Amino acid sequence: MEPWDVAVVGLGPVGGVLATLLGGRGHRVVVLERHEAPYPLPRAVHFDGEVARILQSCGLGDDLAEISEPADVYEWRSGTGAVLLRFGGRPIGPSGWPDTNMFGQPALEARIEAAARRHPNVEIRRGVSVAGLADEDGGVVLTVESTTGGDRDQLRARYVVGCDGANSTVRELIGTPVTDLGFFYDWLIVDVVLHEPRVFDPTNLQVCDPTRPTTVVSGGPGRRRWEFMRLPDETVEDLDDAAKAWSLLEAWDVTPETATLERHAVYRFHARWADRWRRGHVLLAGDAAHLMPPFAGQGMCSGLRDAANLAWKLDLVLRGRSPDALLDAYELEREQNVRAVIDFSMSLGKVICVTDEAEAAERDALFATPDGPELQPVPPLPGITTGIVAAGDPLAGQLVVQGRVADGADPPPLLDDVVGAGWLLMTVDPTVVAAVPDDLRTWFEDEGGTLVLVDDAADVDGTYRDWFSANGVAAVVQRPDFAAFGSAAGPGEVVALIESLRAALRDPAHLLSPTPTGGPR
Ligand SMILES: Cc1cc2nc3c(=O)[nH]c(=O)nc-3n(C[C@H](O)[C@H](O)[C@H](O)COP(=O)(O)OP(=O)(O)OC[C@H]3O[C@@H](n4cnc5c(N)ncnc54)[C@H](O)[C@@H]3O)c2cc1C
């Protein structure tokens, strides 16, 4: 039988988004998931604006309003109630979505699976577990076992992506070592559905109380999440108990009369990553590649960034537009970002997970200000510095904005819904479009690119005018994962910009320094 283009192992959010993005680009994808039914319990509760845009690119833009709610303020308080930090999530951030979105993971996963199933070239097989992989003849032979009947089968794929979570079998099969920073704490996670709607102000709260560090956040529409840290003198068994959960919730006026306990579970959060995300035709993404403490709400977000980054690279390689070496850029680009996010999550954890009274008092004094802290924006994540980005360009690797554009519809749609989320050469200056010679335009369009002129009439909120003017550029090449490849100051520079993109995609190896970390071939 003809091999699948890609076998995705694991149908969590990362495998589902990757399959949807590849399916949308016409590739034949098989998704292999060991569980017969989706995982029903909540885990992640937060995704950011960039991730909302990735979900939009899967065709889920309209679903997000139903399954998530924006959060405006995330406040950190001391045990005595003093406000230590205040983060503000903008209702519309640079990606065209709220900075901070609260949701329940099962509801999102159901929408993602439905989105993947909409592509006839994507096949989802549940109840099969991947047990073996062998690199053969420029592809991979997978051994799969039925999780119900014990039958074994083999199938072939040109590439395999292990999106099989924290205890990844694929990661084990490719034999990559794992770096573990040894930073871990146990937390009791409690999800409740309130019987009556209640307003929580602020929406999201971190209580840095040394007698019980506690997180109180939205769990998406109709749900609340409490997280209680295990204290040094408690055992996991002490904490992992429904009666204990109710007793801790009492202080928040949440009782069996006012709420239903959806679940309680103790989780140990780790900070660790696979040292190699690739071996031959097998790659890793999501929790299979990295795990982080939850304090920045970035575990799943990072995995969905992996999926968006890898999807366009696999697309170009599968279509023969770029050599296989392009895939070495995946780990290089994503690992930089993930390591920074792990560091950031740990730095938040070090503020939160303090159970020593004196240490907590010292910390509180450090944050104390006479009028309380100012509302500060959620810190942006670092961009891509090494990889498929134009060398020496200050905008390269930074996220490009998304705004609403006039196309006759009311309300005006977001740009990606009009032009798609592929490669874009975007400008607010008509002379830039005229400066692109036909041969380069044809090459760019064959790559899946679109030339987009957002003039003043189309730019309903002035998003693009302001962004181009603030950055002092006339044009930008946006990658399908919304990072800038590079920019041009005017029509005179745009030809060089597209030519440098063409060189990068035809011969990516010259951009990939330091030496790519892909495994042995
Ligand atoms: C309490 C908690 C709170 C969190 N909060 C946040 C948050 O606010 N924001 C955020 O971004 N992230 C958060 N996370 C992290 C987030 O839940 C994970 O990062 C995310 O689920 C990872 O997705 P994934 O698709 O990589 O893996 P998973 O969701 O774990 O999916 C992996 C899939 O692979 C399948 N599988 C495994 N082995 C095999 C095999 N051999 N063959 C076939 N299938 C296999 C599994 O059955 C599973 O369905 C939180 C996590 C927890 C536990």
Coordinates of C-alpha atoms and ligand atoms in Angstrom, one line a residue:
M1 CA 0.0 0.0 0.0
E2 CA 1.1 3.6 -0.7
P3 CA 2.7 5.0 2.4
W4 CA 1.0 7.7 4.4
D5 CA 2.6 11.1 4.0
V6 CA 2.6 11.5 7.8
A7 CA 1.7 9.3 10.7
V8 CA 0.8 11.3 13.8
V9 CA 1.1 9.3 17.0
G10 CA -1.3 10.6 19.6
L11 CA -4.5 12.5 19.3
G12 CA -4.1 15.1 22.1
P13 CA -4.4 18.8 21.1
V14 CA -0.9 18.8 19.4
G15 CA -1.5 15.7 17.2
G16 CA -5.0 17.0 16.3
V17 CA -3.8 20.4 15.3
L18 CA -0.8 19.0 13.3
A19 CA -3.1 16.6 11.5
T20 CA -5.6 19.4 10.7
L21 CA -2.9 21.7 9.4
L22 CA -1.3 19.0 7.2
G23 CA -4.7 17.7 6.1
G24 CA -5.6 21.3 5.0
R25 CA -2.6 21.3 2.8
G26 CA -3.7 18.2 1.1
H27 CA -1.4 15.6 2.7
R28 CA -2.5 12.1 3.5
V29 CA -2.3 11.8 7.3
V30 CA -3.1 8.9 9.6
V31 CA -3.5 9.6 13.3
L32 CA -2.9 6.7 15.7
E33 CA -4.4 7.1 19.2
R34 CA -4.4 4.3 21.8
H35 CA -7.5 5.5 23.6
E36 CA -10.9 4.6 22.1
A37 CA -12.5 7.8 23.5
P38 CA -11.1 11.3 24.1
Y39 CA -9.6 12.1 27.5
P40 CA -12.6 13.5 29.3
L41 CA -11.0 15.5 32.2
P42 CA -9.8 19.1 32.2
R43 CA -6.0 19.8 32.1
A44 CA -5.0 23.1 30.4
V45 CA -7.2 26.1 31.1
H46 CA -5.2 28.9 29.4
F47 CA -4.1 29.7 25.8
D48 CA -2.7 32.9 24.5
G49 CA -3.5 35.1 21.5
E50 CA -1.0 33.5 19.2
V51 CA -2.4 30.0 19.9
A52 CA -5.9 31.4 19.3
R53 CA -4.6 32.4 15.8
I54 CA -3.2 28.9 15.3
L55 CA -6.6 27.4 16.2
Q56 CA -8.2 30.0 13.8
S57 CA -6.0 28.6 11.1
C58 CA -7.5 25.1 11.8
G59 CA -10.9 26.6 11.0
L60 CA -11.9 26.9 14.7
G61 CA -12.1 30.7 14.9
D62 CA -15.9 30.6 15.4
D63 CA -15.7 27.9 18.0
L64 CA -13.4 29.8 20.3
A65 CA -16.1 32.2 21.5
E66 CA -18.2 29.2 22.5
I67 CA -15.5 27.2 24.4
S68 CA -13.4 30.0 25.9
E69 CA -13.6 33.3 27.7
P70 CA -11.1 36.1 27.8
A71 CA -9.5 37.0 31.2
D72 CA -8.6 40.7 31.8
V73 CA -6.6 40.7 35.0
Y74 CA -4.3 38.1 36.6
E75 CA -3.4 39.2 40.1
W76 CA -0.8 37.9 42.5
R77 CA -1.4 38.4 46.2
S78 CA 0.6 37.7 49.3
G79 CA -0.8 35.6 52.2
T80 CA -1.9 38.9 53.8
G81 CA -3.8 40.0 50.7
A82 CA -1.3 42.6 49.5
V83 CA -1.2 42.8 45.7
L84 CA 2.3 41.8 44.5
L85 CA 1.8 41.7 40.7
R86 CA -0.9 42.5 38.2
F87 CA -0.9 41.3 34.6
G88 CA -3.4 42.7 32.2
G89 CA -4.6 40.7 29.2
R90 CA -5.7 42.9 26.3
P91 CA -9.2 42.1 24.9
I92 CA -7.6 42.2 21.4
G93 CA -3.9 41.6 21.3
P94 CA -1.5 41.7 18.3
S95 CA -2.6 38.3 17.0
G96 CA -6.2 39.6 16.6
W97 CA -7.4 37.6 19.7
P98 CA -7.5 38.3 23.4
D99 CA -4.1 37.9 25.1
T100 CA -5.5 35.5 27.7
N101 CA -8.1 32.9 26.9
M102 CA -9.6 30.5 29.5
F103 CA -11.1 27.2 28.4
G104 CA -11.6 23.5 29.2
Q105 CA -9.3 21.1 27.4
P106 CA -11.9 18.4 26.6
A107 CA -14.1 20.9 24.8
L108 CA -11.2 22.2 22.8
E109 CA -9.9 18.7 21.9
A110 CA -13.4 17.7 20.7
R111 CA -13.4 20.7 18.3
I112 CA -9.9 19.9 17.1
E113 CA -10.8 16.3 16.4
A114 CA -13.9 17.4 14.5
A115 CA -11.7 19.9 12.5
A116 CA -9.2 17.1 11.6
R117 CA -12.1 14.8 10.6
R118 CA -13.4 17.4 8.1
H119 CA -10.4 16.6 5.9
P120 CA -11.1 13.4 3.9
N121 CA -7.3 12.8 3.5
V122 CA -7.0 12.6 7.3
E123 CA -7.8 9.2 8.9
I124 CA -8.1 8.9 12.7
R125 CA -7.6 5.4 14.1
R126 CA -8.5 5.0 17.8
G127 CA -7.7 2.0 19.9
V128 CA -4.3 1.5 18.4
S129 CA -1.0 1.9 20.1
V130 CA 2.3 2.4 18.3
A131 CA 4.8 -0.2 19.6
G132 CA 7.7 -0.1 17.0
L133 CA 9.3 2.1 14.4
A134 CA 11.9 1.3 11.8
D135 CA 13.5 3.8 9.4
E136 CA 13.4 2.1 6.0
D137 CA 13.7 3.1 2.4
G138 CA 13.4 6.8 3.0
G139 CA 10.4 6.4 5.3
V140 CA 9.2 4.6 8.4
V141 CA 7.5 1.3 9.1
L142 CA 5.3 1.5 12.2
T143 CA 4.2 -1.4 14.2
V144 CA 0.8 -0.8 15.8
E145 CA -1.1 -2.9 18.3
S146 CA -4.8 -2.9 18.9
T147 CA -5.4 -1.9 22.5
T148 CA -8.6 -4.0 22.6
G149 CA -7.8 -7.2 20.7
G150 CA -4.0 -7.4 20.8
D151 CA -3.7 -7.6 17.0
R152 CA -0.5 -6.3 15.4
D153 CA -0.3 -4.5 12.1
Q154 CA 2.3 -2.6 10.2
L155 CA 1.9 0.6 8.1
R156 CA 4.3 2.9 6.3
A157 CA 4.7 6.6 6.4
R158 CA 7.2 9.1 4.9
Y159 CA 7.4 10.9 8.3
V160 CA 6.2 10.1 11.8
V161 CA 5.5 12.7 14.4
G162 CA 5.3 11.6 18.0
C163 CA 2.7 13.7 19.7
D164 CA 2.2 11.0 22.3
G165 CA 2.5 13.1 25.4
A166 CA 4.7 13.1 28.5
N167 CA 5.4 9.4 28.6
S168 CA 6.0 9.3 24.8
T169 CA 6.7 5.8 23.3
V170 CA 8.0 7.5 20.2
R171 CA 10.6 9.4 22.2
E172 CA 11.7 6.1 23.8
L173 CA 11.8 4.4 20.5
I174 CA 14.2 7.0 19.0
G175 CA 16.3 6.8 22.1
T176 CA 16.7 10.5 22.8
P177 CA 18.0 11.4 26.2
V178 CA 15.9 13.8 28.3
T179 CA 17.3 16.8 30.3
D180 CA 15.4 17.2 33.6
L181 CA 16.0 20.3 35.6
G182 CA 14.7 18.6 38.8
F183 CA 12.3 21.4 39.4
F184 CA 9.0 19.9 40.6
Y185 CA 6.2 20.4 43.0
D186 CA 3.0 18.5 43.6
W187 CA -0.3 20.3 43.3
L188 CA -3.9 19.2 43.9
I189 CA -5.9 20.3 40.8
V190 CA -9.6 20.8 41.5
D191 CA -12.1 21.5 38.8
V192 CA -15.6 22.6 39.7
V193 CA -18.8 23.5 37.9
L194 CA -20.7 26.2 39.9
H195 CA -24.5 25.7 40.2
E196 CA -25.1 29.5 39.8
P197 CA -23.0 31.9 37.8
R198 CA -20.7 33.9 40.0
V199 CA -18.3 36.8 39.2
F200 CA -14.7 36.4 40.3
D201 CA -12.7 39.6 40.5
P202 CA -10.0 39.3 39.4
T203 CA -10.8 36.5 36.9
N204 CA -7.4 34.9 37.7
L205 CA -5.7 34.9 41.0
Q206 CA -2.5 33.6 42.4
V207 CA -2.4 33.5 46.2
C208 CA 1.3 33.4 47.3
D209 CA 0.4 32.3 50.8
P210 CA 3.2 30.3 52.4
T211 CA 0.6 28.4 54.4
R212 CA -0.9 27.2 51.1
P213 CA 0.1 28.5 47.7
T214 CA -3.1 28.5 45.7
T215 CA -4.2 29.3 42.2
V216 CA -7.8 30.3 41.4
V217 CA -8.6 30.7 37.8
S218 CA -11.4 30.3 35.2
G219 CA -11.7 26.9 33.7
G220 CA -13.6 28.2 30.7
P221 CA -17.3 29.1 30.5
G222 CA -19.2 27.8 33.6
R223 CA -16.1 26.3 35.2
R224 CA -13.6 27.2 37.9
R225 CA -10.2 25.7 38.6
W226 CA -8.4 25.7 42.0
E227 CA -4.9 24.5 42.4
F228 CA -3.5 23.8 45.9
M229 CA 0.2 23.2 46.5
R230 CA 1.2 20.2 48.6
L231 CA 2.9 21.4 51.7
P232 CA 6.2 19.9 52.9
D233 CA 4.6 18.0 55.8
E234 CA 1.8 16.5 53.6
T235 CA 1.8 13.3 51.6
V236 CA 0.3 13.0 48.1
E237 CA -2.3 10.7 49.7
D238 CA -3.3 13.3 52.2
L239 CA -4.1 15.7 49.4
D240 CA -5.5 13.5 46.7
D241 CA -8.9 13.1 48.4
A242 CA -12.4 14.5 47.6
A243 CA -13.0 15.4 51.2
K244 CA -9.7 17.3 51.3
A245 CA -10.6 19.1 48.1
W246 CA -14.0 20.2 49.6
S247 CA -12.3 21.3 52.8
L248 CA -9.9 23.5 50.9
L249 CA -12.7 25.0 48.7
E250 CA -14.7 26.0 51.8
A251 CA -12.5 29.1 52.3
W252 CA -13.7 30.2 48.8
D253 CA -17.4 29.6 49.7
V254 CA -17.6 26.7 47.4
T255 CA -19.5 23.7 48.9
P256 CA -21.3 20.6 47.6
E257 CA -24.5 22.8 47.8
T258 CA -23.1 25.4 45.4
A259 CA -20.9 23.4 43.1
T260 CA -20.2 20.0 41.5
L261 CA -16.7 18.6 41.9
E262 CA -15.8 17.6 38.3
R263 CA -12.5 16.1 39.4
H264 CA -9.6 16.3 41.7
A265 CA -6.1 14.9 41.1
V266 CA -2.5 15.5 42.3
Y267 CA -0.1 16.4 39.5
R268 CA 3.6 16.6 39.7
F269 CA 4.8 19.2 37.2
H270 CA 8.3 18.9 35.7
A271 CA 10.7 21.1 33.8
R272 CA 12.3 18.9 31.1
W273 CA 12.9 18.4 27.4
A274 CA 14.1 15.8 24.9
D275 CA 17.7 16.5 23.9
R276 CA 16.8 15.6 20.3
W277 CA 13.5 16.1 18.7
R278 CA 14.3 14.2 15.5
R279 CA 15.9 11.0 14.4
G280 CA 15.7 10.4 10.7
H281 CA 12.1 10.5 9.5
V282 CA 10.7 10.6 13.1
L283 CA 10.1 13.9 14.9
L284 CA 8.7 14.8 18.3
A285 CA 6.2 17.6 19.2
G286 CA 4.3 18.8 22.3
D287 CA 4.6 17.1 25.7
A288 CA 6.6 14.3 24.0
A289 CA 9.4 16.9 23.4
H290 CA 9.0 19.1 26.4
L291 CA 7.3 19.6 29.8
M292 CA 7.1 22.7 31.9
P293 CA 5.6 23.8 35.2
P294 CA 2.1 25.2 34.6
F295 CA 2.6 28.7 36.1
A296 CA 2.7 30.5 32.7
G297 CA -0.1 28.3 31.2
Q298 CA 2.2 27.5 28.3
G299 CA 2.5 23.7 28.1
M300 CA -0.1 23.1 25.4
C301 CA 0.5 26.5 23.9
S302 CA 4.1 25.4 23.3
G303 CA 3.0 22.2 21.7
L304 CA 0.6 24.0 19.4
R305 CA 3.4 26.3 18.3
D306 CA 5.4 23.1 17.6
A307 CA 2.6 21.9 15.4
A308 CA 2.3 25.2 13.5
N309 CA 6.0 25.4 13.0
L310 CA 6.4 21.8 11.8
A311 CA 3.3 21.7 9.6
W312 CA 4.6 24.2 7.0
K313 CA 8.1 22.6 7.0
L314 CA 6.7 19.2 6.4
D315 CA 4.4 20.6 3.7
L316 CA 7.3 22.0 1.7
V317 CA 9.4 18.9 2.1
L318 CA 6.6 16.5 1.2
R319 CA 5.8 18.6 -1.9
G320 CA 9.5 18.5 -2.9
R321 CA 9.8 22.3 -2.7
S322 CA 12.5 22.1 0.0
P323 CA 15.0 19.5 1.0
D324 CA 14.6 17.3 4.0
A325 CA 17.2 19.5 5.8
L326 CA 14.5 22.1 6.3
L327 CA 13.1 19.8 9.1
D328 CA 16.3 20.4 11.0
A329 CA 15.2 24.0 11.5
Y330 CA 12.1 22.8 13.4
E331 CA 14.0 21.8 16.6
L332 CA 16.4 24.6 16.2
E333 CA 13.6 27.2 16.2
R334 CA 11.3 25.7 18.6
E335 CA 13.8 24.6 21.2
Q336 CA 15.0 28.2 21.7
N337 CA 11.5 29.3 22.4
V338 CA 10.6 26.3 24.7
R339 CA 13.7 26.7 26.8
A340 CA 12.9 30.3 27.4
V341 CA 9.3 29.5 28.3
I342 CA 10.5 26.8 30.7
D343 CA 12.8 29.3 32.3
F344 CA 10.0 31.8 32.6
S345 CA 7.6 29.3 34.0
M346 CA 10.2 28.2 36.6
S347 CA 10.8 31.9 37.5
L348 CA 7.1 32.3 38.2
G349 CA 7.1 29.0 40.2
K350 CA 10.0 30.3 42.4
V351 CA 7.8 33.2 43.4
I352 CA 4.7 31.1 44.0
C353 CA 6.0 27.9 45.6
V354 CA 7.3 29.4 48.8
T355 CA 6.2 27.8 52.0
D356 CA 8.8 29.3 54.4
E357 CA 7.3 32.3 56.2
A358 CA 10.5 34.3 56.4
E359 CA 11.3 33.8 52.7
A360 CA 7.7 34.7 51.8
A361 CA 8.0 37.9 53.9
E362 CA 11.2 38.8 52.2
R363 CA 9.6 38.2 48.8
D364 CA 6.5 40.3 49.6
A365 CA 8.8 43.2 50.8
L366 CA 10.6 43.0 47.4
F367 CA 7.3 43.5 45.5
A368 CA 5.8 46.1 47.8
T369 CA 5.1 49.5 46.3
P370 CA 3.3 52.4 48.1
D371 CA 0.3 52.4 45.6
G372 CA 0.4 48.8 44.6
P373 CA 1.8 47.4 41.4
E374 CA 0.9 48.8 38.1
L375 CA -1.0 46.7 35.6
Q376 CA 1.7 45.3 33.3
P377 CA 1.2 43.5 30.0
V378 CA 1.7 39.8 29.8
P379 CA 5.3 39.5 28.8
P380 CA 5.8 38.5 25.1
L381 CA 7.7 35.3 24.3
P382 CA 11.0 35.5 22.5
G383 CA 11.0 35.4 18.7
I384 CA 13.1 33.1 16.5
T385 CA 16.7 34.2 16.2
T386 CA 18.3 31.2 14.4
G387 CA 16.5 29.3 11.7
I388 CA 14.5 30.2 8.6
V389 CA 14.7 33.9 9.1
A390 CA 16.4 36.7 7.2
A391 CA 19.8 37.3 8.8
G392 CA 20.3 40.8 10.3
D393 CA 16.7 41.8 10.0
P394 CA 15.4 43.3 13.2
L395 CA 11.8 42.1 12.5
A396 CA 12.9 38.5 11.5
G397 CA 11.4 35.9 13.8
Q398 CA 8.9 38.3 15.5
L399 CA 5.2 37.7 15.3
V400 CA 3.3 39.7 12.6
V401 CA 0.1 41.3 13.7
Q402 CA -3.4 40.3 12.5
G403 CA -6.1 42.9 12.1
R404 CA -9.6 43.1 10.7
V405 CA -10.1 43.9 7.1
A406 CA -13.0 45.3 5.1
D407 CA -14.3 42.8 2.6
G408 CA -17.9 43.8 2.5
A409 CA -18.9 41.5 5.5
D410 CA -20.2 42.9 8.8
P411 CA -18.4 42.6 11.1
P412 CA -15.2 42.8 9.1
P413 CA -13.3 39.5 9.3
L414 CA -9.8 38.9 10.5
L415 CA -7.2 38.9 7.7
D416 CA -6.3 35.2 7.9
D417 CA -9.9 34.3 7.3
V418 CA -9.8 36.2 4.0
V419 CA -6.3 35.3 2.6
G420 CA -5.6 32.1 4.5
A421 CA -2.7 31.4 6.8
G422 CA 0.0 30.5 4.3
W423 CA 3.0 32.5 3.3
L424 CA 2.2 36.2 2.9
L425 CA 4.1 39.0 1.3
M426 CA 2.2 41.8 3.0
T427 CA 2.4 45.5 2.5
V428 CA 0.5 48.7 2.9
D429 CA 2.3 50.3 -0.1
P430 CA 1.0 49.6 -3.6
T431 CA 4.4 50.3 -5.1
V432 CA 5.8 47.3 -3.3
V433 CA 3.3 45.0 -5.2
A434 CA 4.3 46.5 -8.5
A435 CA 8.0 46.0 -7.7
V436 CA 7.7 42.2 -7.6
P437 CA 8.8 40.7 -10.9
D438 CA 6.5 38.0 -12.5
D439 CA 9.0 35.1 -12.0
L440 CA 9.4 35.8 -8.3
R441 CA 5.6 36.2 -7.9
T442 CA 5.1 32.9 -9.6
W443 CA 7.7 31.2 -7.4
F444 CA 6.1 32.6 -4.3
E445 CA 2.6 31.6 -5.3
D446 CA 3.8 28.0 -6.1
E447 CA 5.3 27.9 -2.6
G448 CA 1.7 28.6 -1.3
G449 CA 2.3 32.3 -0.9
T450 CA -0.1 35.2 -1.4
L451 CA 0.7 38.9 -2.1
V452 CA -1.5 41.0 0.2
L453 CA -2.0 44.8 -0.1
V454 CA -3.8 46.1 3.0
D455 CA -4.6 49.7 1.9
D456 CA -6.2 52.3 4.2
A457 CA -9.7 51.4 3.0
A458 CA -9.2 47.7 3.9
D459 CA -7.4 48.3 7.2
V460 CA -10.5 49.1 9.3
D461 CA -8.8 49.5 12.6
G462 CA -5.5 50.9 11.2
T463 CA -3.7 47.8 12.6
Y464 CA -1.4 47.4 9.6
R465 CA -0.8 51.1 9.0
D466 CA 0.3 51.4 12.7
W467 CA 2.4 48.3 12.7
F468 CA 4.3 49.0 9.4
S469 CA 4.8 52.6 10.5
A470 CA 6.0 51.7 14.0
N471 CA 8.5 49.2 12.5
G472 CA 9.6 51.6 9.7
V473 CA 9.1 49.0 7.0
A474 CA 7.1 48.8 3.8
A475 CA 6.7 45.1 3.4
V476 CA 7.0 41.9 5.4
V477 CA 7.2 38.2 4.5
Q478 CA 5.1 36.3 7.0
R479 CA 5.7 32.6 7.5
P480 CA 2.6 30.3 7.9
D481 CA 3.3 30.2 11.6
F482 CA 2.9 34.0 11.7
A483 CA 6.6 34.8 12.4
A484 CA 8.2 37.3 10.1
F485 CA 10.8 35.8 7.8
G486 CA 12.0 39.3 7.1
S487 CA 11.1 42.8 6.0
A488 CA 11.8 45.4 3.3
A489 CA 12.2 49.1 3.8
G490 CA 10.7 49.9 0.4
P491 CA 10.0 48.6 -3.1
G492 CA 13.7 48.6 -3.9
E493 CA 14.4 46.0 -1.2
V494 CA 11.5 43.7 -1.8
V495 CA 13.2 41.6 -4.6
A496 CA 16.2 40.9 -2.4
L497 CA 13.8 39.9 0.4
I498 CA 12.0 37.3 -1.7
E499 CA 15.2 36.1 -3.2
S500 CA 16.6 35.5 0.2
L501 CA 13.5 33.5 1.2
R502 CA 13.9 31.4 -2.0
A503 CA 17.5 30.7 -1.1
A504 CA 16.5 29.8 2.5
L505 CA 13.8 27.3 1.4
R506 CA 15.9 25.8 -1.4
D507 CA 19.1 25.4 0.7
P508 CA 18.1 25.8 4.4
A509 CA 21.3 24.3 5.7
H510 CA 23.2 27.5 5.3
L511 CA 20.9 29.3 7.8
L512 CA 21.0 26.5 10.3
S513 CA 23.9 27.3 12.5
P514 CA 25.0 26.3 15.1
T515 CA 25.1 22.8 13.8
P516 CA 21.6 21.3 13.6
T517 CA 20.9 18.9 16.4
G518 CA 18.9 16.3 14.3
G519 CA 19.8 12.7 15.1
P520 CA 21.8 10.3 13.0
R521 CA 20.5 9.5 9.6
Ligands
LIG1 C1 -3.3 20.3 35.6 C2 -2.7 20.8 34.3 C3 -2.8 22.1 33.9 C4 -2.3 22.6 32.7 N1 -2.5 23.9 32.4 C5 -2.1 24.3 31.2 C6 -2.5 25.6 30.7 O1 -3.2 26.4 31.4 N2 -2.1 26.0 29.5 C7 -1.3 25.2 28.7 O2 -1.0 25.6 27.6 N3 -1.0 23.9 29.1 C8 -1.4 23.5 30.3 N4 -1.2 22.2 30.7 C9 -0.4 21.3 29.7 C10 -1.3 20.6 28.7 O3 -2.4 20.0 29.2 C11 -0.4 19.7 27.9 O4 0.8 20.4 27.5 C12 -1.1 19.2 26.6 O5 -2.2 18.3 26.9 C13 -0.1 18.4 25.8 O6 -0.7 18.0 24.6 P1 -0.1 16.8 23.7 O7 -1.0 16.7 22.6 O8 1.4 17.0 23.5 O9 -0.1 15.5 24.7 P2 -1.4 14.8 25.3 O10 -2.5 15.7 25.5 O11 -0.9 14.1 26.5 O12 -1.8 13.7 24.2 C14 -1.0 12.6 23.9 C15 -1.9 11.5 23.3 O13 -1.0 10.4 22.9 C16 -1.7 9.2 23.1 N5 -0.6 8.2 23.2 C17 0.4 8.0 24.1 N6 1.2 7.0 23.7 C18 0.7 6.5 22.6 C19 1.0 5.4 21.7 N7 2.1 4.6 22.0 N8 0.3 5.1 20.6 C20 -0.8 5.9 20.4 N9 -1.2 6.9 21.1 C21 -0.5 7.2 22.2 C22 -2.3 9.5 24.5 O14 -3.4 8.5 24.7 C23 -2.8 10.9 24.3 O15 -4.1 10.9 23.8 C24 -1.6 21.7 31.9 C25 -1.5 20.4 32.2 C26 -2.0 19.9 33.4 C27 -1.9 18.5 33.7

